[in-house]
C-alpha cells in the first residue's frame, strides 16, 4: 500500500520547530506550506516527549496527509513543508541548525507544561529536570566546558538554551525570532522568562545576548486537532488506499495571530490568513477564556457525566449552560474593539458541535493544574478586581476539583504534570481548599468559595 510521497524538491531549512505533534502539523506547518509557493521555507522539526513522530515521518519522506473534517465534507492534502524530523533529544542537530545564519525562526508547540514555569510565572527551579539541566549547562558553559551528550538535557528551556549558545558562538548578529505557539497568556513573555531565568543561572552573558538579540513573538493559535487513533488511520487507508501512519485530522477553522516584531526574514504567513497585530493580549484572552476555558469545563463536567467527546458534552443542556456562562464572563471582561465577540461565540458553537470531529475529553483534561491558571484563574482574578461575578470561572475550578477527586478515589492515574501532588491533596481533609492552594495560592488565601466535595 503506498505512503504519501514528496512531489517537489525539499525547501532549505530556515525554520526550526520544537514539539513535533499533530497540532504543529495542522497549524504552523500548514500555514507555512500555504504561504510559501516558492518553497523557500523548510521546517526542521524536533519531537517533544516521544521520538515516535520523527520515525513515522522518516518512513514517508517527512510528508503527511492532513484530513480536514467539516460538517459539509472532508478535504485531503499532502503537506510538504517539514523537510527534516529529529528526536527531541538530538541536541547536536539542534545546535548545528541554529548555527546557520539562514535559519531565522524557531517555533514551539511544547504544551503549557513544557515551559517549566511555577505558579508565579518564573522558571520552576524546584523541578528536578530543570535543576539537572541547569547543572549540566553550568558545567558546559563554565571554564571547563564539559560536554553535553545528546539526550542529557530533558527540558525545552535547557535544550533551546544550549542551541542558542551555539548560535551566539557562530553567528551572534544574525536575526532570530522565537515564536511560541502554546496556550499561555502572553506566551512570548512566558518563553522569555523561562529562557532568561535559565540563562541567568548558568551564563549571565548568554542571558544578556538573548535579551538583546532575540525577537520573542507572542501568538494566539487556534485549530481544533484531536488525537488520531489507529481506527482513524485504518479508516483512512480503507477509504483512500494510502498508508499514512502520520495522518493528522483537523477542522476547517484556522487562526494564527502574531505580534509583528520580526527583525529578520519570515514567510508571508498573512497570505495563508495569519494576522499580525500590535497588541495581542485581547486576542490571546479571547481564545484562552472562551475556547480553551469552555473546552476544559466540558472535559471535566463531561467526563464525570460519562461523556467522551466535546460534541457529546456541548449537546448536554447543563454543559451548554456552563459554557454560555463562561462566555458571558469573558464578554464582561474583554474589550469590545476588534474582537467580534458575538461572532466568535457563534463560530465556537458550530465548531464544538462539528459531528465530523471527535475531540476526546480525556485529551483536553490532561495537565489541568497548569492549563487552568490561564483558563480560569486569570479571568477569576480580573473579575474579583473589577467587582464582576466570577461564578462561571469558579464553576470551572469546581469541575476540575471534582474530576481530580473522582479520579483519585477511583484509583485511576491522573494525566497531569503534578499527578502525585494532586493525589495527595485530593486525599486531604478539605480537598477543594488543598487543590486550589496548588492552583492559585492567592485565591486560596482569599477564601474563594468553592463547592464542597462529598465524602
PDB file of C-alpha atoms in Angstrom, residues 380-381 384-385 394 433 436-437 440-450:
ATOM      1  CA  UNK A 380     -11.345  34.999  38.054  1.00  0.00           C
ATOM      2  CA  UNK A 381      -8.654  37.329  39.417  1.00  0.00           C
ATOM      3  CA  UNK A 384     -12.644  39.917  41.525  1.00  0.00           C
ATOM      4  CA  UNK A 385     -10.559  43.029  40.900  1.00  0.00           C
ATOM      5  CA  UNK A 394     -15.298  29.262  39.933  1.00  0.00           C
ATOM      6  CA  UNK A 433      -9.043  24.196  49.511  1.00  0.00           C
ATOM      7  CA  UNK A 436      -6.992  25.461  44.988  1.00  0.00           C
ATOM      8  CA  UNK A 437      -3.917  26.234  47.079  1.00  0.00           C
ATOM      9  CA  UNK A 440      -3.688  29.590  42.898  1.00  0.00           C
ATOM     10  CA  UNK A 441      -2.355  30.182  46.427  1.00  0.00           C
ATOM     11  CA  UNK A 442      -3.602  33.786  46.466  1.00  0.00           C
ATOM     12  CA  UNK A 443      -7.186  32.728  45.771  1.00  0.00           C
ATOM     13  CA  UNK A 444      -6.991  30.042  48.442  1.00  0.00           C
ATOM     14  CA  UNK A 445      -5.718  32.631  50.921  1.00  0.00           C
ATOM     15  CA  UNK A 446      -8.602  34.926  49.928  1.00  0.00           C
ATOM     16  CA  UNK A 447     -11.079  32.151  50.788  1.00  0.00           C
ATOM     17  CA  UNK A 448     -12.706  31.999  47.363  1.00  0.00           C
ATOM     18  CA  UNK A 449     -15.861  29.971  47.960  1.00  0.00           C
ATOM     19  CA  UNK A 450     -15.796  26.552  46.312  1.00  0.00           C
TER      20      UNK A 450
END
